[in-house]
CSV table of C-alpha atoms in Angstrom, one decimal:
chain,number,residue,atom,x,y,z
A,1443,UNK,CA,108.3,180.6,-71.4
A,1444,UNK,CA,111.3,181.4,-72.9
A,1445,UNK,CA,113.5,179.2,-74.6
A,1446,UNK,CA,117.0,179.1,-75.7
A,1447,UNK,CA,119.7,176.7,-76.6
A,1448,UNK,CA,119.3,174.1,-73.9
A,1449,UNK,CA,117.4,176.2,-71.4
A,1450,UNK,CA,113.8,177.1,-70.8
A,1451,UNK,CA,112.7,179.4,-68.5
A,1452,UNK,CA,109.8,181.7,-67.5
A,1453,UNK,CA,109.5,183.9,-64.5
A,1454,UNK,CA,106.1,184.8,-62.8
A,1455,UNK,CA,104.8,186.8,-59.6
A,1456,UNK,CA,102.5,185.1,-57.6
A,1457,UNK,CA,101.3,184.6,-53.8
A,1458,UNK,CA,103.9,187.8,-52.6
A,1459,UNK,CA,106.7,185.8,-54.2
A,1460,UNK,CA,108.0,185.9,-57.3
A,1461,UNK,CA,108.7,182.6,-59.0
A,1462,UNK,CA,111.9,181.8,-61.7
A,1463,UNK,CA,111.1,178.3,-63.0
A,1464,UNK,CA,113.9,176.8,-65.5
A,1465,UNK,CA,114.4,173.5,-67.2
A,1466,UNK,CA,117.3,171.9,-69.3
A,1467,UNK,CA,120.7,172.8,-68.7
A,1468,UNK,CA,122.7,175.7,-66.8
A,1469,UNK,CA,126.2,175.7,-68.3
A,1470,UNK,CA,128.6,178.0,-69.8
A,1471,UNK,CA,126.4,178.6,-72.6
A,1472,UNK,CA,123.1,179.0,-71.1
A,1473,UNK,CA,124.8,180.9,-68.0
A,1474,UNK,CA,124.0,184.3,-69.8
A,1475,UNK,CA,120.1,183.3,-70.0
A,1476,UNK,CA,119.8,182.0,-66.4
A,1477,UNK,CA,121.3,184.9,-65.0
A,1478,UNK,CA,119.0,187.0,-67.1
A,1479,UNK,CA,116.2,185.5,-66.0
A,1480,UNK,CA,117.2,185.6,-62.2
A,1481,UNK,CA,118.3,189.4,-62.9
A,1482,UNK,CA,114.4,189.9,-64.2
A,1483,UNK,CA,113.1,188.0,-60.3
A,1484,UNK,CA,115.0,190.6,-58.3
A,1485,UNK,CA,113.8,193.6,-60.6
A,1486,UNK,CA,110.4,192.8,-59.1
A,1487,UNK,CA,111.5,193.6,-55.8
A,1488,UNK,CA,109.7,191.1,-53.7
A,1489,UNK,CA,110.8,189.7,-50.9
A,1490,UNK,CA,111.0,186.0,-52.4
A,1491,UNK,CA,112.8,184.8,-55.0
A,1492,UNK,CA,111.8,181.1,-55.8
A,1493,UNK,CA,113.8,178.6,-58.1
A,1494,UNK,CA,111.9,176.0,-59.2
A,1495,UNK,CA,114.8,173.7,-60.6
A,1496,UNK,CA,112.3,170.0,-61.0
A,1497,UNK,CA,113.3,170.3,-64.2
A,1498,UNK,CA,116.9,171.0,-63.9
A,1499,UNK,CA,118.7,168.2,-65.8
A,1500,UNK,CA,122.4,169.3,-65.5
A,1501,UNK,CA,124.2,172.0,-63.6
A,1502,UNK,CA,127.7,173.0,-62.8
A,1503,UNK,CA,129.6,176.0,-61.2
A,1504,UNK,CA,128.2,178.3,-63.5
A,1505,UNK,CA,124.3,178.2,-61.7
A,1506,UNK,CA,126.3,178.2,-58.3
A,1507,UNK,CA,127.5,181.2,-59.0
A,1508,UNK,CA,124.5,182.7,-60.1
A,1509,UNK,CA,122.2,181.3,-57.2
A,1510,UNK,CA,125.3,182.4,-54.7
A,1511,UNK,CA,125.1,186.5,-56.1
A,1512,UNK,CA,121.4,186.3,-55.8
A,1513,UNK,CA,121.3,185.1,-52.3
A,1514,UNK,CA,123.4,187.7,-51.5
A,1515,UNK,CA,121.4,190.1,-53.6
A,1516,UNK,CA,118.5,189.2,-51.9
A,1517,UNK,CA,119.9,189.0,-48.5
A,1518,UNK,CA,121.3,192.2,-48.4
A,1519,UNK,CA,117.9,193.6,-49.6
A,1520,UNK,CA,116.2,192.0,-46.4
A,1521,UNK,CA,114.9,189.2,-48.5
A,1522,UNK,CA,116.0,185.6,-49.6
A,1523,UNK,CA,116.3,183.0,-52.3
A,1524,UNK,CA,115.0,179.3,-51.7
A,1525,UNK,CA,115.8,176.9,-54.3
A,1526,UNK,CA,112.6,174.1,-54.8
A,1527,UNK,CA,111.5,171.4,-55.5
A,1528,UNK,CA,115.4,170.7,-57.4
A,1529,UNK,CA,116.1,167.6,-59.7
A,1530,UNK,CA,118.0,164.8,-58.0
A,1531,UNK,CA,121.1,166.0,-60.1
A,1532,UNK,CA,120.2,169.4,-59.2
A,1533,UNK,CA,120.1,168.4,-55.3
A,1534,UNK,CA,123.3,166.6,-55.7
A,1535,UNK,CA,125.5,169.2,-57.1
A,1536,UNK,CA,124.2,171.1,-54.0
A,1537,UNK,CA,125.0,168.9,-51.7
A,1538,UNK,CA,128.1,167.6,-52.9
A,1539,UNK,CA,129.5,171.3,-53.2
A,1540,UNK,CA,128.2,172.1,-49.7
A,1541,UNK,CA,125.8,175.0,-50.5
A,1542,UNK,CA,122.3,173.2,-49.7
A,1543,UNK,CA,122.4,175.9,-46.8
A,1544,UNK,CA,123.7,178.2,-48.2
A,1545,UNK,CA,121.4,179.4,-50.9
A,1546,UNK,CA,118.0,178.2,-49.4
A,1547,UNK,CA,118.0,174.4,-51.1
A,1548,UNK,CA,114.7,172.9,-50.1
A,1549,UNK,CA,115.0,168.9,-50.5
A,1550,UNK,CA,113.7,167.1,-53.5
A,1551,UNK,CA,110.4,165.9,-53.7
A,1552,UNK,CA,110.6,162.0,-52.6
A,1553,UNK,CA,109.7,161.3,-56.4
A,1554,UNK,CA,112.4,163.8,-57.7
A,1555,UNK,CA,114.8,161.8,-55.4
A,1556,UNK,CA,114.4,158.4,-57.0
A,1557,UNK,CA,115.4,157.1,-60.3
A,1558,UNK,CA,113.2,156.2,-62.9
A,1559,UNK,CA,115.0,153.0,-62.5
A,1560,UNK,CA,113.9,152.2,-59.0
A,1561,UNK,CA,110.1,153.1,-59.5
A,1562,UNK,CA,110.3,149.7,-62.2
A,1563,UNK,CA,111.6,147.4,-58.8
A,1564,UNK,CA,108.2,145.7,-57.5
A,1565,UNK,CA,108.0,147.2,-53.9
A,1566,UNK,CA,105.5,146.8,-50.9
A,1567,UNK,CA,103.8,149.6,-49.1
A,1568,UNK,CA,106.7,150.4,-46.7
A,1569,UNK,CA,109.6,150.5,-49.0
A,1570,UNK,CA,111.1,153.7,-50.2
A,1571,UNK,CA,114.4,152.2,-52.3
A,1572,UNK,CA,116.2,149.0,-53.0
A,1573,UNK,CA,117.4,148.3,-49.3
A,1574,UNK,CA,113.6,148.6,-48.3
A,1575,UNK,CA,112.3,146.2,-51.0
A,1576,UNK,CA,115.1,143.8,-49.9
A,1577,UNK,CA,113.9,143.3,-46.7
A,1578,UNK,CA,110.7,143.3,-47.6
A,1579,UNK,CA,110.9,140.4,-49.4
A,1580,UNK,CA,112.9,138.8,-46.6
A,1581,UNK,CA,110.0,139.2,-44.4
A,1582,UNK,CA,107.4,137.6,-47.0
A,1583,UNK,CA,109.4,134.9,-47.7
A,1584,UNK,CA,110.0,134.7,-44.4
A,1585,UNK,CA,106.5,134.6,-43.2
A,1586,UNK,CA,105.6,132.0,-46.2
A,1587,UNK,CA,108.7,129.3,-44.8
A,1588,UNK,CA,108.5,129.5,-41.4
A,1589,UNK,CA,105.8,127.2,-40.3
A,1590,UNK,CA,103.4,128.8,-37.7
A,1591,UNK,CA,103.9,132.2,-38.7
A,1592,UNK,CA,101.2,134.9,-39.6
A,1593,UNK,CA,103.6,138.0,-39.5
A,1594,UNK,CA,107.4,138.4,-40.2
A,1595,UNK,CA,108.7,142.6,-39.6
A,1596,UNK,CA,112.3,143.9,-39.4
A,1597,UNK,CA,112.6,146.9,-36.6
A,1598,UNK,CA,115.5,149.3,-36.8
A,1599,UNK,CA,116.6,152.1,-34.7
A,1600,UNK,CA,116.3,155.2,-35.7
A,1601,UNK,CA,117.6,158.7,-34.7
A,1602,UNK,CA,114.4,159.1,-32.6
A,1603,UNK,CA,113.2,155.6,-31.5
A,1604,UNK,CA,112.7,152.8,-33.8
A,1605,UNK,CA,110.9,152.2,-36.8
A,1606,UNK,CA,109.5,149.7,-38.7
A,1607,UNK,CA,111.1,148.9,-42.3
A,1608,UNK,CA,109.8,145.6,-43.0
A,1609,UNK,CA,106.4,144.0,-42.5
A,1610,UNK,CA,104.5,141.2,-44.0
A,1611,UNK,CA,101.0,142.1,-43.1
A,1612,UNK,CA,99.4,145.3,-41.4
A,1613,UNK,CA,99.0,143.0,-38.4
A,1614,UNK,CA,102.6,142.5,-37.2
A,1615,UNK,CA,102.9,146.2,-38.0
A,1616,UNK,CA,100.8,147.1,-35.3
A,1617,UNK,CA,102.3,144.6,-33.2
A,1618,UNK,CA,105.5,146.4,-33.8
A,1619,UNK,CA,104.0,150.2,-33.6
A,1620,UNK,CA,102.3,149.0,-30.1
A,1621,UNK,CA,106.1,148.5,-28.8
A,1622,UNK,CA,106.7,151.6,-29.8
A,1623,UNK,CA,104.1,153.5,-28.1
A,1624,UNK,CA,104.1,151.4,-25.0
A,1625,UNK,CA,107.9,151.7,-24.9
A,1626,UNK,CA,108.1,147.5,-24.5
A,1627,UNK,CA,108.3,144.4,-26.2
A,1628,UNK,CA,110.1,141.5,-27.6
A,1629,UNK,CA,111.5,143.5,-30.6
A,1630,UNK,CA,112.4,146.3,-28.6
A,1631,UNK,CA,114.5,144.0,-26.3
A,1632,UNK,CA,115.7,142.1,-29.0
A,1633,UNK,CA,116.7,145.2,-31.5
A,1634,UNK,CA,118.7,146.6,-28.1
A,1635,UNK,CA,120.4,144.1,-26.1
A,1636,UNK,CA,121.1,141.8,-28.8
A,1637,UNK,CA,119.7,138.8,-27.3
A,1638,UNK,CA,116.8,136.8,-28.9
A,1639,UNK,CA,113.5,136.9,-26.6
A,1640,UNK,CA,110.6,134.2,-27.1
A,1641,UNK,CA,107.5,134.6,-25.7
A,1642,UNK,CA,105.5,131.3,-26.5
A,1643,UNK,CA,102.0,131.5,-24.6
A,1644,UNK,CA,101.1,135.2,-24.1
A,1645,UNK,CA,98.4,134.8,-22.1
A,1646,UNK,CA,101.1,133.0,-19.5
A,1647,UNK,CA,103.5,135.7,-20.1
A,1648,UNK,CA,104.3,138.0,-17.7
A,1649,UNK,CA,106.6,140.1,-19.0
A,1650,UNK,CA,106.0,143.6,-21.3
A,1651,UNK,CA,102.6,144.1,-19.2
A,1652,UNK,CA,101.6,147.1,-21.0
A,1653,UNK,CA,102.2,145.8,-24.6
A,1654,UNK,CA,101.0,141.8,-24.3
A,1655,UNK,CA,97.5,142.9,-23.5
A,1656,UNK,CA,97.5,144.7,-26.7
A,1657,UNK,CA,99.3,142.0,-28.9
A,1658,UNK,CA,96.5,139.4,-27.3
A,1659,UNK,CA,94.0,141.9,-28.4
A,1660,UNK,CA,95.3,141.5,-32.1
A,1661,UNK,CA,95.0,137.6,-31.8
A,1662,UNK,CA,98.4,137.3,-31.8
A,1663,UNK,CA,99.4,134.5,-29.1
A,1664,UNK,CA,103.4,134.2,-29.6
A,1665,UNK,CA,105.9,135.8,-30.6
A,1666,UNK,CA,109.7,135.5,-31.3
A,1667,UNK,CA,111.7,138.8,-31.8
A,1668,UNK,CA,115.6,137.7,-33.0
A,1669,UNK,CA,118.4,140.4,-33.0
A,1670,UNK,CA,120.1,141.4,-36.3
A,1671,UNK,CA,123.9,141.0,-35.5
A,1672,UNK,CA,126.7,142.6,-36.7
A,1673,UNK,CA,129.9,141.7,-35.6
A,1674,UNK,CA,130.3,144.9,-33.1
A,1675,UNK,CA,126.7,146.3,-32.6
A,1676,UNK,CA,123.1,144.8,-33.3
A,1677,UNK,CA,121.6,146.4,-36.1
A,1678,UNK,CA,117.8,145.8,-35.3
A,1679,UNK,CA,115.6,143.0,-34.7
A,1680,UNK,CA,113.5,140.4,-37.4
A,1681,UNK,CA,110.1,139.8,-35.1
A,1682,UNK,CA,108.0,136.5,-36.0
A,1683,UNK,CA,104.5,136.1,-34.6
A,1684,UNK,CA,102.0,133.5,-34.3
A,1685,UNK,CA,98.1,133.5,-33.9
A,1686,UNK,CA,97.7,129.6,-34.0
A,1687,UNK,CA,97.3,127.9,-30.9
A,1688,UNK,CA,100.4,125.9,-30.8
A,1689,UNK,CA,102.8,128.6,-31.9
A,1690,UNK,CA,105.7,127.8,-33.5
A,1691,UNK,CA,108.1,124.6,-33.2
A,1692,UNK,CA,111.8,125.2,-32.0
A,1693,UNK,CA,112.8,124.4,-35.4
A,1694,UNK,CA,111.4,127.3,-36.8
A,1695,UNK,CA,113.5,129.5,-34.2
A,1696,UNK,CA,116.7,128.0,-36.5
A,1697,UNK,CA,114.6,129.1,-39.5
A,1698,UNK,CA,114.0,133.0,-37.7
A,1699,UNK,CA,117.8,132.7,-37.3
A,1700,UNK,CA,118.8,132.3,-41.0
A,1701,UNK,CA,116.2,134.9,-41.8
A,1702,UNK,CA,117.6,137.4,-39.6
A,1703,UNK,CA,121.2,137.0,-40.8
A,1704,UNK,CA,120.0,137.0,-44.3
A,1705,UNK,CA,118.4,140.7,-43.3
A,1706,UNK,CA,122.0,141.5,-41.8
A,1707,UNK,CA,124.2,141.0,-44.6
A,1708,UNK,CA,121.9,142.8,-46.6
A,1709,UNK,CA,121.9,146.0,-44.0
A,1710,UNK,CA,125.5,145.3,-43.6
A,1711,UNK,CA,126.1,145.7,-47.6
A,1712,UNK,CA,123.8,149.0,-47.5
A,1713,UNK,CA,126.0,150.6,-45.1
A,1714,UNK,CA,129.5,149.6,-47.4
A,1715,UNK,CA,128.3,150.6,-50.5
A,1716,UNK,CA,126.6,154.1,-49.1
A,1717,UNK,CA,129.9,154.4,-47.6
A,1718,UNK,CA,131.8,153.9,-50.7
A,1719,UNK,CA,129.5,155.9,-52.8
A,1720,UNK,CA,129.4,158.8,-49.9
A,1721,UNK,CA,132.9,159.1,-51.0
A,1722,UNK,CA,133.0,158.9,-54.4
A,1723,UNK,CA,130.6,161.8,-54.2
A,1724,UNK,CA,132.4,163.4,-52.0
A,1725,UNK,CA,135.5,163.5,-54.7
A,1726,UNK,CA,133.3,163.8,-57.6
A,1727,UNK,CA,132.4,167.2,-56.2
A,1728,UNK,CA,135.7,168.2,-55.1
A,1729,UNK,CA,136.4,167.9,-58.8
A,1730,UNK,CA,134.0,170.6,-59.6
A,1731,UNK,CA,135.0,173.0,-57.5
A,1732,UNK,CA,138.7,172.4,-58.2
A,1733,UNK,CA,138.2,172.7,-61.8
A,1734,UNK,CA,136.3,176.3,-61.2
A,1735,UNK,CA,139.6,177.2,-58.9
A,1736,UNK,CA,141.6,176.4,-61.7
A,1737,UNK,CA,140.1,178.0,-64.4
A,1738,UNK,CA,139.6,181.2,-61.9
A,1739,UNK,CA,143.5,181.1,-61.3
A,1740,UNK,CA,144.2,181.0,-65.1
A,1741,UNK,CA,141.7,184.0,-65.4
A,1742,UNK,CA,143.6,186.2,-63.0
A,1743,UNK,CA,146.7,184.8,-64.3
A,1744,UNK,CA,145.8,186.2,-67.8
A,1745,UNK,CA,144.4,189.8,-66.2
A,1746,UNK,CA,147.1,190.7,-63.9
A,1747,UNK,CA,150.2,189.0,-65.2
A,1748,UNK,CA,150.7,187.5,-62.1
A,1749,UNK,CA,151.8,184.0,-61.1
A,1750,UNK,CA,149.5,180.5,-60.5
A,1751,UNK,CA,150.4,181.2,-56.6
A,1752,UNK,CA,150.1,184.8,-56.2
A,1753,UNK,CA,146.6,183.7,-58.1
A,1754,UNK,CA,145.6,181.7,-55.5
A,1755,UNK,CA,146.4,183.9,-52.7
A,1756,UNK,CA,144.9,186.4,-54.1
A,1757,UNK,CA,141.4,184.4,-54.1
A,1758,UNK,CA,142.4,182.7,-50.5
A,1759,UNK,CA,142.3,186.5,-49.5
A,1760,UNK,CA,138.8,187.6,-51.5
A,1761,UNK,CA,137.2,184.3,-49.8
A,1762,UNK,CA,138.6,185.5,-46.2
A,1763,UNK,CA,137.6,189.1,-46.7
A,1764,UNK,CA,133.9,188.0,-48.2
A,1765,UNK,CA,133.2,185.3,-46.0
A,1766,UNK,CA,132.2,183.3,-49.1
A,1767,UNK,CA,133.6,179.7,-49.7
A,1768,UNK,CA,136.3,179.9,-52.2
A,1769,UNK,CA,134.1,178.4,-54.9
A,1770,UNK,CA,131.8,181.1,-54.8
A,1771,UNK,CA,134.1,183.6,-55.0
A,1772,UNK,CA,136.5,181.8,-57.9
A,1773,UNK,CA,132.9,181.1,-60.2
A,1774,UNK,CA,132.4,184.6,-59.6
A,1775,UNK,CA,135.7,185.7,-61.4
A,1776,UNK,CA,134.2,183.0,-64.2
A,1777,UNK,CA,130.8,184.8,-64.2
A,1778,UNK,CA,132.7,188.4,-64.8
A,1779,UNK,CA,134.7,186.7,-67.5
A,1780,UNK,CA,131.8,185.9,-69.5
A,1781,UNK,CA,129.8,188.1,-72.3
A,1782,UNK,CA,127.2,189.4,-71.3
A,1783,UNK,CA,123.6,188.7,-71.5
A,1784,UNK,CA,121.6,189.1,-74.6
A,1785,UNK,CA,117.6,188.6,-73.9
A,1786,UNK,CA,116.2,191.9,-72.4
A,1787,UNK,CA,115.5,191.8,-68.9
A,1788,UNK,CA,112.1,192.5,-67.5
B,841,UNK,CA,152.2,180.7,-39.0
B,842,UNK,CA,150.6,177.7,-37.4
B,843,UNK,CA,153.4,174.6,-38.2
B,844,UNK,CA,152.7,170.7,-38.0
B,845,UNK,CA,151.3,169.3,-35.3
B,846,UNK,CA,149.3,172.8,-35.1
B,847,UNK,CA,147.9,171.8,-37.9
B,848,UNK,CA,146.5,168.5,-36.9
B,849,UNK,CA,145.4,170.1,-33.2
B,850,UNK,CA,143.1,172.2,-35.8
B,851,UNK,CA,142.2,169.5,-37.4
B,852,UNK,CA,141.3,167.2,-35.1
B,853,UNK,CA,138.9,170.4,-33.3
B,854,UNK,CA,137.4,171.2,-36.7
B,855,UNK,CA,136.0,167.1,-36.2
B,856,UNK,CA,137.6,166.0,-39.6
B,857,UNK,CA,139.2,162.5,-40.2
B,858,UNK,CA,142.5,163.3,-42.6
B,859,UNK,CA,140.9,161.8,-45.2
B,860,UNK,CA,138.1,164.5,-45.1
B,861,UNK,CA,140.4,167.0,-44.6
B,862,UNK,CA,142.9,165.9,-47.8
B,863,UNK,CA,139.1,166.2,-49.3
B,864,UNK,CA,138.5,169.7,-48.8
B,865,UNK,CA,142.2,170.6,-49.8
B,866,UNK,CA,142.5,168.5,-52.7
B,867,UNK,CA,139.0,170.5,-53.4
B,868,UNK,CA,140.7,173.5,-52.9
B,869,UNK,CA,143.2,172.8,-55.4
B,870,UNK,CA,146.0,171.4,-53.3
B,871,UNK,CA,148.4,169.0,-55.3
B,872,UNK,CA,149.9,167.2,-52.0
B,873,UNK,CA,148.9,163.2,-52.5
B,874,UNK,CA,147.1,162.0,-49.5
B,875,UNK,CA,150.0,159.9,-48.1
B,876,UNK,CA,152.1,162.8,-48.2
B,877,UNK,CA,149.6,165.4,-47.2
B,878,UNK,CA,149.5,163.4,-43.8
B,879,UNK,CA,153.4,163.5,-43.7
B,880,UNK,CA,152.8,166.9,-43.5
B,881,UNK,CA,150.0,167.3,-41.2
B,882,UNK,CA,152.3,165.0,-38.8
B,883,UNK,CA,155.4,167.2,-39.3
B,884,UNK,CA,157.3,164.7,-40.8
B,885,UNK,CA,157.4,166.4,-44.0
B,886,UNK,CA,157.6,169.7,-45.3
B,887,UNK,CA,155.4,172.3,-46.9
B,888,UNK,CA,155.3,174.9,-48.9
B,889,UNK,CA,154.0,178.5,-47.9
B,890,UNK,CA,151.3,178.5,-50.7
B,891,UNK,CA,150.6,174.6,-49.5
B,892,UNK,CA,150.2,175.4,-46.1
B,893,UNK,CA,147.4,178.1,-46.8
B,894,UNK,CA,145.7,175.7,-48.6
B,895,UNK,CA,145.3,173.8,-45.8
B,896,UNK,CA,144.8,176.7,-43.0
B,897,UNK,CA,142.1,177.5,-45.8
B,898,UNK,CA,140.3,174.0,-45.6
B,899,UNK,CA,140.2,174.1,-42.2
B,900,UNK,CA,139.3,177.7,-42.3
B,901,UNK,CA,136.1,176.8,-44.0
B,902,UNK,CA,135.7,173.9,-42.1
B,903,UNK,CA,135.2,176.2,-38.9
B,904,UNK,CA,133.3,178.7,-40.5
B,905,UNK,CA,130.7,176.1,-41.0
B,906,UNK,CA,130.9,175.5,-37.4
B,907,UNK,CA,130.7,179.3,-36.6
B,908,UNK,CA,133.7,180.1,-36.1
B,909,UNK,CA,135.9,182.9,-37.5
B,910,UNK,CA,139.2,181.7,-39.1
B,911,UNK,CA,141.0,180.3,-36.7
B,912,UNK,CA,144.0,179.3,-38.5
B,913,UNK,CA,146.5,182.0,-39.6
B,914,UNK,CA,148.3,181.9,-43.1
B,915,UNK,CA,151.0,182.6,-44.0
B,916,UNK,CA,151.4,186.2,-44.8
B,917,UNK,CA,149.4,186.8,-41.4
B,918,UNK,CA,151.4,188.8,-38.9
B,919,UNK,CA,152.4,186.7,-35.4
B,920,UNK,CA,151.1,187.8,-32.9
């Protein structure tokens, strides 16, 4: 392992690929030793580069650059680079600059992708960040108020069906997952047309007939599903069920109600502040890649007399002609502006 | 040279909001403010050359991402 300045990094061969692991920080300074090691990967002439970047903790257009001439290093020799395993700020500066495709990005590990923050927030078996361990306590406070209930779950639609994100006990989650596979049920009615549905006595009920038998089988003898909704669509469905013999009192159906809007704000607040956040990101890495434009303008300025426009056509027309997003191409003129590396390659 | 409301036909067939699009310019480098950017993308306001192939450039990257090859011209492009 070699380490310099801010950066560590080692580079090994194993399993027909060869594997460039760094930690610490890729920036101007550390530039010349990241591309030196990458440089020392592609001397090996496999035909896999891997970048483990776990322990990545800062980045900017400099390791862009770097990772984009490699891909295309490798590419062009029939190969190809794949980025793993990268830090969440890694990951981000990837995604925010558009290049997760681009140069092979595999997603973070689902612990590389949370905080150290959020691992401290007390969360049940089924939640995976703060939104999740919201409504996770809505459904256990939820099952402890509402008298008559065993079982309190949220169900949300997702891209491929529905899904459970909530549940209060493993019984009313596979009350839930027998909906799914049977295709019926209360909280799939509920969680679609936006209409509450009740089903008091199930051994009297007659609808769902492929899913009740299966509920009854559980011990579960009623059930109230309750739609989430928003003011133009219904966002899922907050399901209640019952294994005592005289179910649950129409009061409690008031008490399901505030439950359920309860669950709503909190979705409805997720989706604002992932909205406003999408954006801030969104501008945050426009940032980067306008300050590397900038700097790449001033370069060319400086080399060929010529003025901040010409500059930028000039690069409009290297981006054209390379197929390579203008970033890419501008962080290249930074690359060939800097010294050059001083640790021996391999 | 593609001139506004070109511009927002290309837009609006790359599948970017103008916000998105003001995005990728600003990005880019462009120095239009949003409100005005839209001006122009409307046609109610003028552009510069070098401002326009920002914009043709944005969207350019925008439709390479979707496959396609360049579909807006710039400025120094010949008409065809």
């Amino acid at each position: 392992m070699t380490t310099l300045g801010k950066l560590m990094g080692s580079v090994r061969a194993e399993q027909g690929r060869v594997v460039v692991a760094v930690q610490g920080e890729i920036d101007v300074a550390t530039a010349p030793q990241f591309r030196a090691l990458m440089d020392a990967a592609m001397a090996f002439g496999g035909p896999q580069v891997t970048v483990d970047m776990a322990g990545v903790e800062f980045m900017d257009a400099q390791a862009l650059t770097i990772l984009g001439r490699a891909a295309r290093r490798m590419s062009v020799g029939g190969g190809r680079l794949v980025v793993q395993a990268p830090s969440a700020h890694a990951y981000r500066v990837f995604q925010l600059t558009r290049l997760v495709g681009l140069l092979g990005v595999e997603p973070p590990t689902a612990s590389g992708a949370l905080g150290p923050g959020l691992e401290a927030v007390v969360m049940g078996p089924h939640a995976r960040d703060l939104l999740d361990a919201s409504l996770e306590l809505v459904v256990s406070v939820a099952a402890d108020v509402i008298r008559g209930a065993d079982g309190v779950s949220i169900t949300l639609p997702r891209s491929n069906g529905f899904a459970t994100v909530a549940a209060s006990n493993d019984v009313v989650l596979g009350m839930d997952h027998d909906q799914y596979s049977t295709g019926e049920g209360p909280c799939l009615d509920a969680a679609k047309g936006g209409e509450r549905f009740v089903s008091t006595l199930l051994t009297e009920e007659v609808r769902w007939p492929a899913f009740v038998p299966k509920a009854r089988a559980r011990g579960i003898r009623s059930i109230l599903s309750t739609p989430l909704l928003a003011p133009d669509r219904t966002l899922g469905a907050l399901n209640v069920y019952s294994s005592h013999p005289e179910g649950m009192a129409d009061v409690e159906l008031d008490w399901a109600d505030r439950f359920a809007r309860t669950a709503t704000t909190l979705l409805e607040r997720a989706e604002a502040t992932q909205g406003e956040q999408a954006l801030l990101a969104d501008l945050q890495g426009r940032l980067v890649t306008r300050d590397v434009i900038a700097v790449a303008q001033g370069i060319l300025m400086e080399r060929l007399g010529i003025t901040k426009d010409e500059a930028q056509r000039t690069l409009i027309r290297a981006s054209r002609g390379t197929d390579l997003p203008l970033a890419v191409v501008c962080g290249e003129v930074l690359a060939s502006s800097a010294p050059p590396p001083t640790v021996p390659t391999a | 040279m593609m001139i506004p409301p070109a511009l927002d036909i290309a837009r609006k067939e790359a599948d970017l909001s103008q916000l998105e699009l003001w995005l990728r310019y600003f990005g880019l480098g462009g120095m239009t403010p949003a409100l005005e950017f839209e001006g122009i993308m409307m046609g109610m306001l003028d552009a510069s050359d070098h401002d326009r192939d920002v914009i043709a450039h944005a969207l350019n990257e925008r439709f390479t991402e979707l496959g396609r090859n360049h579909p807006v011209p710039y400025s120094d492009d010949v008409e065809t």
